[in-house]
Coordinates of N, CA, C and O in Angstrom, one line a residue:
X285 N -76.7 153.8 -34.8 CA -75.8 152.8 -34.9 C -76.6 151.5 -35.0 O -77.5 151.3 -34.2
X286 N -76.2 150.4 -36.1 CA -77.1 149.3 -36.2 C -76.2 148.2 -35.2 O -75.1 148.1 -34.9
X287 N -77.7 147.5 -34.9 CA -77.2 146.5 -34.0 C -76.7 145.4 -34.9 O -77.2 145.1 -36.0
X288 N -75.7 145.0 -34.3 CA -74.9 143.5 -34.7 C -75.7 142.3 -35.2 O -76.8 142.6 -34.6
X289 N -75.8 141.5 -35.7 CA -76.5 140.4 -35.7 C -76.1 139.5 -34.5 O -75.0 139.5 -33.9
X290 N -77.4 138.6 -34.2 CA -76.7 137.8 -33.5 C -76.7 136.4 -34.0 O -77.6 135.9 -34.6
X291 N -75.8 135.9 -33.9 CA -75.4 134.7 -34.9 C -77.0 133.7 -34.7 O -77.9 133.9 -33.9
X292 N -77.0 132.8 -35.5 CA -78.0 131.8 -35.2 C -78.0 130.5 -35.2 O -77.5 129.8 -36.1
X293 N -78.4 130.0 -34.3 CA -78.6 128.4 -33.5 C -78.5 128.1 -34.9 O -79.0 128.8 -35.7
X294 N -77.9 127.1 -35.3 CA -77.6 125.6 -36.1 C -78.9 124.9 -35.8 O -79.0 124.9 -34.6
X295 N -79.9 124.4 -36.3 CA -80.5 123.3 -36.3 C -80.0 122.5 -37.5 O -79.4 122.7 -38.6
X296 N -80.7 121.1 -36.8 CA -80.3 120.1 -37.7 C -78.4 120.0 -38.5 O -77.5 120.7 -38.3
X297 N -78.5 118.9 -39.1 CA -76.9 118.6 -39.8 C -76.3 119.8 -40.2 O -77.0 120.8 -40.3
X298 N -75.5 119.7 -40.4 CA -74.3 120.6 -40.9 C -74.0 120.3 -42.4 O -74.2 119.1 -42.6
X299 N -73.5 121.1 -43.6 CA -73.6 120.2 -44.5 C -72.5 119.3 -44.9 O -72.3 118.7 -45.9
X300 N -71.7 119.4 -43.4 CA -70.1 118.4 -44.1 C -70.1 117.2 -43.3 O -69.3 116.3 -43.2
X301 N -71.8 117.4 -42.6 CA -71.8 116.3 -42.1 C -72.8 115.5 -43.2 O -72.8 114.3 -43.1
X302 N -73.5 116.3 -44.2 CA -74.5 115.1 -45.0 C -73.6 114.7 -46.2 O -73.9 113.8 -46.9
X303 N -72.1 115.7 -46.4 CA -71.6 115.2 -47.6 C -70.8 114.3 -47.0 O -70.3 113.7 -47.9
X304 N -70.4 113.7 -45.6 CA -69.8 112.6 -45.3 C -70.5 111.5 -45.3 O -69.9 110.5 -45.6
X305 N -72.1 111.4 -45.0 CA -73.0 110.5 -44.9 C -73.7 109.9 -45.9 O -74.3 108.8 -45.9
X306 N -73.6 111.0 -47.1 CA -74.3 110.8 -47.8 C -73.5 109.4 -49.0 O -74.2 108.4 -49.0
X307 N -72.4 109.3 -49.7 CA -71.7 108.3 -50.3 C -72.4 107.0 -49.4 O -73.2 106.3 -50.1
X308 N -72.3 106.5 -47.7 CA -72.6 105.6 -47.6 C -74.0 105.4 -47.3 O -74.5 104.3 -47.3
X309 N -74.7 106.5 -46.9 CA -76.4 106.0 -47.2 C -77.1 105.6 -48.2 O -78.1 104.9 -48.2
X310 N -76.1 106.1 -49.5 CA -76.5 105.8 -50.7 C -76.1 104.3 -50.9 O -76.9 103.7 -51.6
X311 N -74.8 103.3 -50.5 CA -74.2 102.4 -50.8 C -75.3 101.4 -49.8 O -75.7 100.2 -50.0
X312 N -75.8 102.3 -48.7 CA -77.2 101.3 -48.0 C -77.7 100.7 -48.8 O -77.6 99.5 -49.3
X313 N -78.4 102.0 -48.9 CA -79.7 101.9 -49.8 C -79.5 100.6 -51.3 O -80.0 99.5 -51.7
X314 N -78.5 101.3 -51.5 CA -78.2 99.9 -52.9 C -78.2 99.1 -52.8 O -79.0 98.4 -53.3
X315 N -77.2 98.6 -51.7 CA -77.2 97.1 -51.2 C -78.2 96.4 -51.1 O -78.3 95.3 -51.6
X316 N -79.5 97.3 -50.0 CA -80.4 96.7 -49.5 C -81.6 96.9 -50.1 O -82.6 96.7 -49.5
X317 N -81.5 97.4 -51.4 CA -83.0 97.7 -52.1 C -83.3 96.3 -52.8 O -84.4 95.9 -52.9
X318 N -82.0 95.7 -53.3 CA -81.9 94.8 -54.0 C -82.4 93.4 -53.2 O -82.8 92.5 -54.0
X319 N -82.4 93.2 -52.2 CA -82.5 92.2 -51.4 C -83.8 91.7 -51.2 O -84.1 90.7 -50.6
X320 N -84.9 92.8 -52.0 CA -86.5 92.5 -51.8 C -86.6 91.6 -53.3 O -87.3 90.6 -53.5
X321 N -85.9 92.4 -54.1 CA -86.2 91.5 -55.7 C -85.8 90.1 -55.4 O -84.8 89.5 -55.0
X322 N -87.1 89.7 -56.0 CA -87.4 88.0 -56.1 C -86.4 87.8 -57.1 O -85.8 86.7 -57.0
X323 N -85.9 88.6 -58.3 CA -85.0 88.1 -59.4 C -86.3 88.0 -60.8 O -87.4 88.4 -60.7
X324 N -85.6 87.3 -61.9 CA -86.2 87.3 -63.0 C -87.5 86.4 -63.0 O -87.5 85.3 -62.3
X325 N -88.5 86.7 -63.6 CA -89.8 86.3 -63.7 C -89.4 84.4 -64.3 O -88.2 84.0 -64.4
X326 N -90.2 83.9 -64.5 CA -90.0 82.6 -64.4 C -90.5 82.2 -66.3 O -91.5 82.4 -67.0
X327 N -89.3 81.7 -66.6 CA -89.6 81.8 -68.3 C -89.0 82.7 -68.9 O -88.8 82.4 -70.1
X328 N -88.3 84.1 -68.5 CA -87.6 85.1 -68.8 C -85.9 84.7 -69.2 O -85.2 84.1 -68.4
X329 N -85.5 85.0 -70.4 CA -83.9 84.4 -71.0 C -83.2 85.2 -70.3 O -82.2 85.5 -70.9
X330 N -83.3 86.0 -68.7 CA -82.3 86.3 -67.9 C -81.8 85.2 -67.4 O -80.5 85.4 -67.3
X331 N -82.2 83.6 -66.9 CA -81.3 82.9 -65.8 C -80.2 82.3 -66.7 O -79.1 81.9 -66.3
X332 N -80.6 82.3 -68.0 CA -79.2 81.7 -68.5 C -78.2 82.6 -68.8 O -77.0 82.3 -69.0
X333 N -78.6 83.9 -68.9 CA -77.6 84.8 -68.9 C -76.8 84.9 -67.7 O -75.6 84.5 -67.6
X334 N -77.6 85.4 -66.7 CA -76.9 85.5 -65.4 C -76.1 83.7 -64.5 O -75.5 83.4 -63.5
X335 N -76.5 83.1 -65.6 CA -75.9 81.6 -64.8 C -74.8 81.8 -65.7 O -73.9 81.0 -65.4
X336 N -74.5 82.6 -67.0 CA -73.0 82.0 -68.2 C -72.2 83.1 -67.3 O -71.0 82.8 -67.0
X337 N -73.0 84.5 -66.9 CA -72.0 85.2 -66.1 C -71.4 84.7 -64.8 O -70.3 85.2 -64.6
X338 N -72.0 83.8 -64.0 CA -71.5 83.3 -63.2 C -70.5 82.4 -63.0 O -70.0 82.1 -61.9
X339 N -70.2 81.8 -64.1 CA -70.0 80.8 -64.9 C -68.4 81.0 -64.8 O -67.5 80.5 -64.3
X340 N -68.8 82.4 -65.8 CA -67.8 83.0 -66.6 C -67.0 83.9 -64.9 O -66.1 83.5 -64.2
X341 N -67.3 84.6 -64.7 CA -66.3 85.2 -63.3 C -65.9 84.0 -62.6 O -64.8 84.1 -62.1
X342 N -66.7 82.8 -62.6 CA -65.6 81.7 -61.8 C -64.6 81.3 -62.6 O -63.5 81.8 -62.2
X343 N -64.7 80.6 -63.4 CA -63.4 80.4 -64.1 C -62.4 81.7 -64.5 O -61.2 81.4 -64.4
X344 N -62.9 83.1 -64.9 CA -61.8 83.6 -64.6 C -61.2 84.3 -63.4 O -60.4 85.2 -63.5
X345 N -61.7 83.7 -62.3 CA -60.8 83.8 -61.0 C -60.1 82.1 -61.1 O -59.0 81.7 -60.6
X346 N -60.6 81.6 -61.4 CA -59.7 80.0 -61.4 C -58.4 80.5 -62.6 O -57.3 80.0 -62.5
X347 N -58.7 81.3 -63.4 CA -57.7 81.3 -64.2 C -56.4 82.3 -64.1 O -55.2 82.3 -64.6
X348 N -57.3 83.0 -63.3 CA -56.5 84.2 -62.7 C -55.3 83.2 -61.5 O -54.1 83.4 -61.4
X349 N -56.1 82.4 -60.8 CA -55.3 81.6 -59.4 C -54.3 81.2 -60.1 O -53.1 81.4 -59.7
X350 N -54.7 80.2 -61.6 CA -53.6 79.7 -62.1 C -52.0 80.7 -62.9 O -50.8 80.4 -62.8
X351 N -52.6 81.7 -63.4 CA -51.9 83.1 -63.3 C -50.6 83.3 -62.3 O -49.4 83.3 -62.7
X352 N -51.3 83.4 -61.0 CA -50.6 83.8 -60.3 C -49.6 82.4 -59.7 O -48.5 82.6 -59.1
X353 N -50.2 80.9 -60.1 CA -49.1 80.2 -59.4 C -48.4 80.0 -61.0 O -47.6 79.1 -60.8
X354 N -48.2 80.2 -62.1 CA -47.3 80.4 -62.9 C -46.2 81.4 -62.3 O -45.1 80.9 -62.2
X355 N -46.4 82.8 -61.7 CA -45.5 84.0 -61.8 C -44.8 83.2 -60.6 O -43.6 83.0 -60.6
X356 N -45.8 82.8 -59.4 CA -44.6 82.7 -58.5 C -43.8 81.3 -58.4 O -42.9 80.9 -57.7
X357 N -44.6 80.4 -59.6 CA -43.6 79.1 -59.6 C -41.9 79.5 -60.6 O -40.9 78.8 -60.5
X358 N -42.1 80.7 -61.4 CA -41.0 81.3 -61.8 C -39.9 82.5 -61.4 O -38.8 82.9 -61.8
X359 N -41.2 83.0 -60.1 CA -40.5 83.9 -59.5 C -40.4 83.5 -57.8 O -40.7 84.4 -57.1
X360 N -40.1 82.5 -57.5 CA -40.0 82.4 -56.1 C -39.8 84.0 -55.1 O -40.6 84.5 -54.2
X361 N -38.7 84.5 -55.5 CA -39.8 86.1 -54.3 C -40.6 86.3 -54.9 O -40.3 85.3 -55.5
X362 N -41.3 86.7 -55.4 CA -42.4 87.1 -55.3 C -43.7 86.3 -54.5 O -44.9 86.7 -54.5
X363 N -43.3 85.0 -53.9 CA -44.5 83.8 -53.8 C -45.2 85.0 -52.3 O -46.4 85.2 -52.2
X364 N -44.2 85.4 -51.5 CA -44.7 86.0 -50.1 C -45.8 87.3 -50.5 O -47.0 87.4 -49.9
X365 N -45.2 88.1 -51.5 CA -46.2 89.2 -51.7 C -47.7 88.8 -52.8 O -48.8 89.4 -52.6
X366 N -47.3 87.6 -54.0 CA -48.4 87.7 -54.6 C -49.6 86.1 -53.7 O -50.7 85.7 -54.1
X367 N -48.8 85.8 -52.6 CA -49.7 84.7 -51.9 C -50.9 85.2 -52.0 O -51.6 85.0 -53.0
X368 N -51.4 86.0 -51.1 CA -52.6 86.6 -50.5 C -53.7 86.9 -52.1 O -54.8 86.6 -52.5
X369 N -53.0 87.4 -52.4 CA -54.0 87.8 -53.7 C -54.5 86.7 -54.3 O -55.7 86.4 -54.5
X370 N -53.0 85.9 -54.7 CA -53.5 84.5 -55.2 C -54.6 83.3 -54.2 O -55.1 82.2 -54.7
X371 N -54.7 83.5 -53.8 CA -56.1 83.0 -52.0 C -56.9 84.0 -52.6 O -57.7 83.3 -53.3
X372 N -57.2 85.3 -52.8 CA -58.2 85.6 -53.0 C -58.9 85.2 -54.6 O -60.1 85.0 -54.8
X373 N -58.1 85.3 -55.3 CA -58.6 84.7 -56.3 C -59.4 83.2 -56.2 O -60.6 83.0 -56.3
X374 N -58.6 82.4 -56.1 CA -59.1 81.0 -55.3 C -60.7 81.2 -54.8 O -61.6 80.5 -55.2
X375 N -60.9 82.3 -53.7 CA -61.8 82.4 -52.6 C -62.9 82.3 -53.4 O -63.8 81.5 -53.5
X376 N -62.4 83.7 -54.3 CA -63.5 84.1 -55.2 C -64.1 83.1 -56.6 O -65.2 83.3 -57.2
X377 N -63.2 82.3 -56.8 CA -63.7 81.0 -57.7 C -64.8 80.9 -56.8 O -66.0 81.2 -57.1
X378 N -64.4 80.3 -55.5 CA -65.6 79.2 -54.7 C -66.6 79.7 -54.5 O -67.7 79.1 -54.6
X379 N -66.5 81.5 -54.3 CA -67.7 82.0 -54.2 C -68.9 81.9 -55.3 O -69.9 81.5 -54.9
X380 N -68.7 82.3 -56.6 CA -69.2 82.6 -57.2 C -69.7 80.1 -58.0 O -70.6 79.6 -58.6
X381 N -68.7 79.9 -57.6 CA -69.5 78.2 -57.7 C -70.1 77.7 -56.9 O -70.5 76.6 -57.1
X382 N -70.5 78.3 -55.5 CA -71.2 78.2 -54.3 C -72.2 78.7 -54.9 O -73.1 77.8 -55.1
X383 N -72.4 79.7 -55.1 CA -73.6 80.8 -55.7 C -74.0 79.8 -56.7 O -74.7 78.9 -56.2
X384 N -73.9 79.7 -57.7 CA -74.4 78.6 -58.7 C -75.2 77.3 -57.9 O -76.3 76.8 -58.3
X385 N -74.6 76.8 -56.7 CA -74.9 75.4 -56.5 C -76.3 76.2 -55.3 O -77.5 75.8 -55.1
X386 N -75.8 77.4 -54.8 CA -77.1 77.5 -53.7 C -78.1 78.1 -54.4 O -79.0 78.5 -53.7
X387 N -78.2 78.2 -55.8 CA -79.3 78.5 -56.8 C -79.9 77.6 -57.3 O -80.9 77.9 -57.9
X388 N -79.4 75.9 -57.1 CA -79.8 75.3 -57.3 C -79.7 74.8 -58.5 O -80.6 74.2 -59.0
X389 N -78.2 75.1 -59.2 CA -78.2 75.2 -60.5 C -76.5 74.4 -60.4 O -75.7 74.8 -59.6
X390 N -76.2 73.4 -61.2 CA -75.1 72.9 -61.6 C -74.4 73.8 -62.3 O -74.9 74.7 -63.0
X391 N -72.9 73.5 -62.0 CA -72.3 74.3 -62.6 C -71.5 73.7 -63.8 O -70.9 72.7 -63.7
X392 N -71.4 74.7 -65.1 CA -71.2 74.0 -66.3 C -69.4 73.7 -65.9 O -68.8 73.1 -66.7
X393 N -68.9 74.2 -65.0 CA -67.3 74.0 -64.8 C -67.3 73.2 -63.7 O -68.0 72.8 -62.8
X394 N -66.2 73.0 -64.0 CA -65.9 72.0 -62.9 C -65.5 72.4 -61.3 O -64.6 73.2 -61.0
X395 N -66.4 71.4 -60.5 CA -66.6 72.4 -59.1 C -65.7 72.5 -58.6 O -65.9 73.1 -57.5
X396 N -63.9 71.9 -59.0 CA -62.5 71.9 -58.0 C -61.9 73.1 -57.9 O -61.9 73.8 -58.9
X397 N -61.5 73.6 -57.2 CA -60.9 74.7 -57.2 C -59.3 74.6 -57.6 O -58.6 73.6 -57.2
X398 N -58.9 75.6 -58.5 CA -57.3 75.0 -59.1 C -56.1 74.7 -57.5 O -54.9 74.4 -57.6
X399 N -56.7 74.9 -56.4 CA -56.0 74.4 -55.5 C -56.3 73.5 -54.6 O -57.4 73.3 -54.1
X400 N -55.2 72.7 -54.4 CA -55.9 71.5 -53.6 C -55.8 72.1 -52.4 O -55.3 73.1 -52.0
X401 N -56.8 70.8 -51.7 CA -57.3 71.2 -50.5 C -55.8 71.1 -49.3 O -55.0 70.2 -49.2
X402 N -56.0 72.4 -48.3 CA -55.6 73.1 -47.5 C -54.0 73.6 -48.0 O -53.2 73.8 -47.1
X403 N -53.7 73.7 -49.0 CA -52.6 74.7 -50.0 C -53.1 76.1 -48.9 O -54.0 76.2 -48.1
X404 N -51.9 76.9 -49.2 CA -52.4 78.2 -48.3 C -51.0 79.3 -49.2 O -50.2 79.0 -50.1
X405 N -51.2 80.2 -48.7 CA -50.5 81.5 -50.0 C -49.7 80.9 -50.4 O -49.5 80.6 -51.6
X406 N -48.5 80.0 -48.8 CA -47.1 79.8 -49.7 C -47.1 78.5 -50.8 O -46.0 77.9 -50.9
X407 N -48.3 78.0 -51.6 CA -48.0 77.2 -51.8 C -47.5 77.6 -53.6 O -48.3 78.1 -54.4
X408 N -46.1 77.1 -53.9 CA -46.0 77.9 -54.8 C -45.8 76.9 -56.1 O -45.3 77.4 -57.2
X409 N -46.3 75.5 -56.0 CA -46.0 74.8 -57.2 C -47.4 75.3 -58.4 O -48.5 75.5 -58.0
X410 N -47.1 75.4 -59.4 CA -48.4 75.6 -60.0 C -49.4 74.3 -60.2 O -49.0 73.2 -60.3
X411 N -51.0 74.9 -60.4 CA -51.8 73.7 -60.7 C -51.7 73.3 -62.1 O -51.2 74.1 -62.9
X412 N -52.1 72.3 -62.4 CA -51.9 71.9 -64.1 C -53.4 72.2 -64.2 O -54.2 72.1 -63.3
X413 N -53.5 72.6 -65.6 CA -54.4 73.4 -66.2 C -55.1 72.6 -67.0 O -54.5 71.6 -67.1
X414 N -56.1 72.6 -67.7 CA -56.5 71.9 -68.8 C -56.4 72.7 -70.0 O -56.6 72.1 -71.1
X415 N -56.1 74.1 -70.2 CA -55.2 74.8 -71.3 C -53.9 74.9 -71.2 O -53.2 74.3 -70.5
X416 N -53.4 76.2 -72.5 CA -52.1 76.3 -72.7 C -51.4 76.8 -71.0 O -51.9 77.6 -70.2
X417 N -50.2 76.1 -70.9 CA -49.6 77.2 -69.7 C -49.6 78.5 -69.8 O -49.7 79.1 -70.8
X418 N -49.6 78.9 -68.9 CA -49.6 80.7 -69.0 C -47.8 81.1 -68.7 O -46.9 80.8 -67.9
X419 N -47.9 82.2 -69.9 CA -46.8 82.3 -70.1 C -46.0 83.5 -69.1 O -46.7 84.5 -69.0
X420 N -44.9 83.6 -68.5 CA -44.8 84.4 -67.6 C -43.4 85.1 -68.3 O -42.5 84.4 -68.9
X421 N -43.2 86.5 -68.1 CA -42.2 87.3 -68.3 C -40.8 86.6 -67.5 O -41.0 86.4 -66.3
X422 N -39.8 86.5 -68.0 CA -38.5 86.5 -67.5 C -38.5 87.9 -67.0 O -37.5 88.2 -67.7
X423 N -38.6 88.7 -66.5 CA -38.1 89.8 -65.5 C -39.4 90.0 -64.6 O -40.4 89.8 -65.2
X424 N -39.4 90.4 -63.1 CA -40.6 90.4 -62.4 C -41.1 91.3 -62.4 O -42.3 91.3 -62.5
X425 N -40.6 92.5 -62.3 CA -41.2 93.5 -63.0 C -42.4 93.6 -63.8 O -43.5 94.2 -63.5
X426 N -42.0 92.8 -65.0 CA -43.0 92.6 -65.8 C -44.2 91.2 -65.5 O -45.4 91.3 -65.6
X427 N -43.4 90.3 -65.2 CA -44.7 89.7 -64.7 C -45.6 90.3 -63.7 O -46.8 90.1 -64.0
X428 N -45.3 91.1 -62.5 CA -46.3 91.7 -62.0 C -47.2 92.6 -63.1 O -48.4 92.5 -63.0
X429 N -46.4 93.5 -64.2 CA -47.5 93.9 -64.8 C -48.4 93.7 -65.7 O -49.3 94.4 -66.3
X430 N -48.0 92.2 -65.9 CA -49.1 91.4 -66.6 C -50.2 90.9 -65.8 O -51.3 90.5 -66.3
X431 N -50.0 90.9 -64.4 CA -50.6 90.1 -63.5 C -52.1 91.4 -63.4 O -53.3 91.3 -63.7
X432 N -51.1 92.5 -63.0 CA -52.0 93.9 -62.8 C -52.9 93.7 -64.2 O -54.1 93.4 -64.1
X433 N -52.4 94.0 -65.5 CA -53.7 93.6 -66.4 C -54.5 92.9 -66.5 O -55.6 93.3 -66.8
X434 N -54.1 91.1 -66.0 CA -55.1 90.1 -65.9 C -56.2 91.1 -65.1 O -57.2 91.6 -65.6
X435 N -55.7 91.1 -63.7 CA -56.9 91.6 -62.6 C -57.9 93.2 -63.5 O -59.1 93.2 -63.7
X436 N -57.1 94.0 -63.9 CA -57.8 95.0 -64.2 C -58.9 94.6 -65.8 O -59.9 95.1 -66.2
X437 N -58.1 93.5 -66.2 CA -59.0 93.3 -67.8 C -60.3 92.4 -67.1 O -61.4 92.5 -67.8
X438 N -60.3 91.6 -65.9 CA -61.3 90.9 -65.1 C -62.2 91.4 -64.4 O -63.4 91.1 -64.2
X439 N -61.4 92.4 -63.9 CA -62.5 93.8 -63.1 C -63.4 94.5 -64.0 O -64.5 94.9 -63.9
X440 N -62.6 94.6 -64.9 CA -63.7 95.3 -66.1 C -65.0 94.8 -66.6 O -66.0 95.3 -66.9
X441 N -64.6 93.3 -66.6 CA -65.3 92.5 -67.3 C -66.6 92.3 -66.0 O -67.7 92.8 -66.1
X442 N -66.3 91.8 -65.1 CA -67.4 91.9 -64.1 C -68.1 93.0 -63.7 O -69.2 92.9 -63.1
X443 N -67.5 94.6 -63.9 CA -68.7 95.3 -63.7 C -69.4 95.7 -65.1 O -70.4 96.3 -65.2
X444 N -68.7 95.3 -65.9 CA -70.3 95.2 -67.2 C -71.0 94.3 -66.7 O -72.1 94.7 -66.3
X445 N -70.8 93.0 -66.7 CA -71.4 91.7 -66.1 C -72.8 92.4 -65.2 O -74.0 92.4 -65.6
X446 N -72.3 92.8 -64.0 CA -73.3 93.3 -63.0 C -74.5 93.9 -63.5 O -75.6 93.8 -62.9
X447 N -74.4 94.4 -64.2 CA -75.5 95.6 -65.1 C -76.8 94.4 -65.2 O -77.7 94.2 -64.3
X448 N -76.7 93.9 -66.1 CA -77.7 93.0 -66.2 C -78.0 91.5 -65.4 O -78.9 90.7 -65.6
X449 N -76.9 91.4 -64.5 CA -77.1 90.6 -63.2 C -78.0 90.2 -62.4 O -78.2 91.2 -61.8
X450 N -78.8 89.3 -61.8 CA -79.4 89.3 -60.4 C -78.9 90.4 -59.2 O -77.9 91.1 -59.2
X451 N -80.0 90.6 -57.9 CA -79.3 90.7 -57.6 C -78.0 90.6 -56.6 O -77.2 91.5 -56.2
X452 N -78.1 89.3 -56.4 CA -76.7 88.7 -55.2 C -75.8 88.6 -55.8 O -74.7 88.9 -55.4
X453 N -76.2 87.8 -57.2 CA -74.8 88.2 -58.4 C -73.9 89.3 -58.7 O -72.6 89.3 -58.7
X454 N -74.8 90.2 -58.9 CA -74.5 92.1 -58.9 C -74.1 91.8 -57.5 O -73.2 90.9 -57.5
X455 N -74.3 92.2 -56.5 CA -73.6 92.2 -55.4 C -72.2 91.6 -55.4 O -71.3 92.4 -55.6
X456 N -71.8 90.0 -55.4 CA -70.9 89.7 -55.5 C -70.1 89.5 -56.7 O -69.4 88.5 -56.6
X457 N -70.1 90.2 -58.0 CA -69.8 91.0 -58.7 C -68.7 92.2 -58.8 O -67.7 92.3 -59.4
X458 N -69.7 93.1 -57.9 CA -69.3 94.1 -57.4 C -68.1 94.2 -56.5 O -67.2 95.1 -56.6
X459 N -68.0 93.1 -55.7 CA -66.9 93.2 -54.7 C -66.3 92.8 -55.0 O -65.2 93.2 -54.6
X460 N -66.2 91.7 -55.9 CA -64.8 91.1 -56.1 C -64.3 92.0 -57.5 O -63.1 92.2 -57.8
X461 N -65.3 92.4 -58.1 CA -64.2 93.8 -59.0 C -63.4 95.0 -58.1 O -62.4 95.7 -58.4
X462 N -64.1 94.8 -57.1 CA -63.5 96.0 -56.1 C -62.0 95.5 -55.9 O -61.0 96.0 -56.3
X463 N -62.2 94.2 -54.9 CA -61.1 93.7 -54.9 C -60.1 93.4 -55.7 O -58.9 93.3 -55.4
X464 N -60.7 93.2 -57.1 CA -59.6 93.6 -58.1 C -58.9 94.6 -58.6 O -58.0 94.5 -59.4
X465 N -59.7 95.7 -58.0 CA -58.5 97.0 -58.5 C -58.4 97.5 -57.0 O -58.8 98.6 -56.7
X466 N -58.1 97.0 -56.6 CA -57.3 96.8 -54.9 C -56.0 95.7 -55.0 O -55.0 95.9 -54.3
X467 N -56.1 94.7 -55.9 CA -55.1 94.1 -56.4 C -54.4 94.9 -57.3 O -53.2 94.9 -57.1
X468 N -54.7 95.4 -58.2 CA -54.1 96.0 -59.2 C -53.3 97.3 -58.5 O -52.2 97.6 -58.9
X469 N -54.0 97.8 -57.7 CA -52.9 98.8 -56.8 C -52.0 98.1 -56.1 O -50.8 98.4 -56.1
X470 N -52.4 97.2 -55.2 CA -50.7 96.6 -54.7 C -49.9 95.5 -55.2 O -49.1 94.9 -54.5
X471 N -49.9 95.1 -57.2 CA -49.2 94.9 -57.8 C -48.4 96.0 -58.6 O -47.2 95.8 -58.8
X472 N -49.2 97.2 -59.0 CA -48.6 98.1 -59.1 C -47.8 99.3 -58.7 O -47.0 99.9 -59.3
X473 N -48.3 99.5 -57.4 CA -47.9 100.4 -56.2 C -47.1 100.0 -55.3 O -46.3 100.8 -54.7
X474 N -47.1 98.4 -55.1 CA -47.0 98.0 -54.1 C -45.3 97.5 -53.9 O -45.0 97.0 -52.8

């Protein structure tokens, strides 16, 4: 008669514990490999690139803000659910014109944010623009899903952007695309 096995001690992780661990060791590591690079060599045609991209994701969150106070200067309900988003857009203007100025670098737009100072979600008059008005659907329905494309055609656009980025740029890049298809699900979902 053969003897049974006897089971055997576990050392070390488990493997559902390194496939839990592993997505954010990896998001560590990214984050923080990047934080040693000095950035582009000096003389190199990256700073004007990465300053038009910066440039460029500010104003289209400034244009995005203006976006959103078109839908809700036409759709008053809507002002409670698309407030928050519309603040983050705003936020994210400042960020990425903050980034510009703590680089030491003017920014080719202008440093106001399309909201005056201390406006907060409900503020639902729109800002005036120095382009065409933005045009908003008569049913809300559909203006929400214009709204959802603005964010998703802007999310797109910043993580191409990232690729050839700095790295704090790439970083905050990164998140606010994130947060853009985080918007796009609770305009669409929501």
């Amino acid at each position: 008669m053969p003897f049974p096995h006897a089971p055997r001690a576990r050392t070390g992780p488990r493997r559902r514990s390194l496939l839990a661990v592993a997505p954010t060791a990896l998001l560590a590591a990214g984050c923080s490999a990047g934080s040693r690079d000095a950035g582009p060599a000096v003389g190199s045609p990256s700073p004007p690139a990465s300053e038009r991209a910066r440039a460029r994701a500010a104003r289209d969150s400034r244009e995005l803000a203006e976006r959103y106070d078109a839908v809700i200067a036409a759709h008053a309900g809507l002002a409670q659910r698309l407030g928050p988003l519309r603040e983050h857009a705003v936020r994210h203007a400042k960020a990425f014109e903050s980034l510009g100025t703590a680089a030491g670098s003017a920014s080719p737009e202008s440093p106001e944010s399309p909201v005056p100072a201390g406006a907060g979600p409900s503020a639902s008059a729109p800002v005036p623009s120095a382009s065409s008005p933005v045009p908003v659907p008569a049913k809300e329905k559909d203006a929400l899903s214009g709204l959802a494309a603005a964010e998703r055609e802007i999310a797109d656009r910043r993580l191409e952007a990232l690729l050839d980025a700095p790295a704090e740029l790439a970083r905050l890049l990164a998140s606010v695309a994130a947060a853009g298809a985080a918007h796009v699900f609770v305009l669409t979902e929501g």
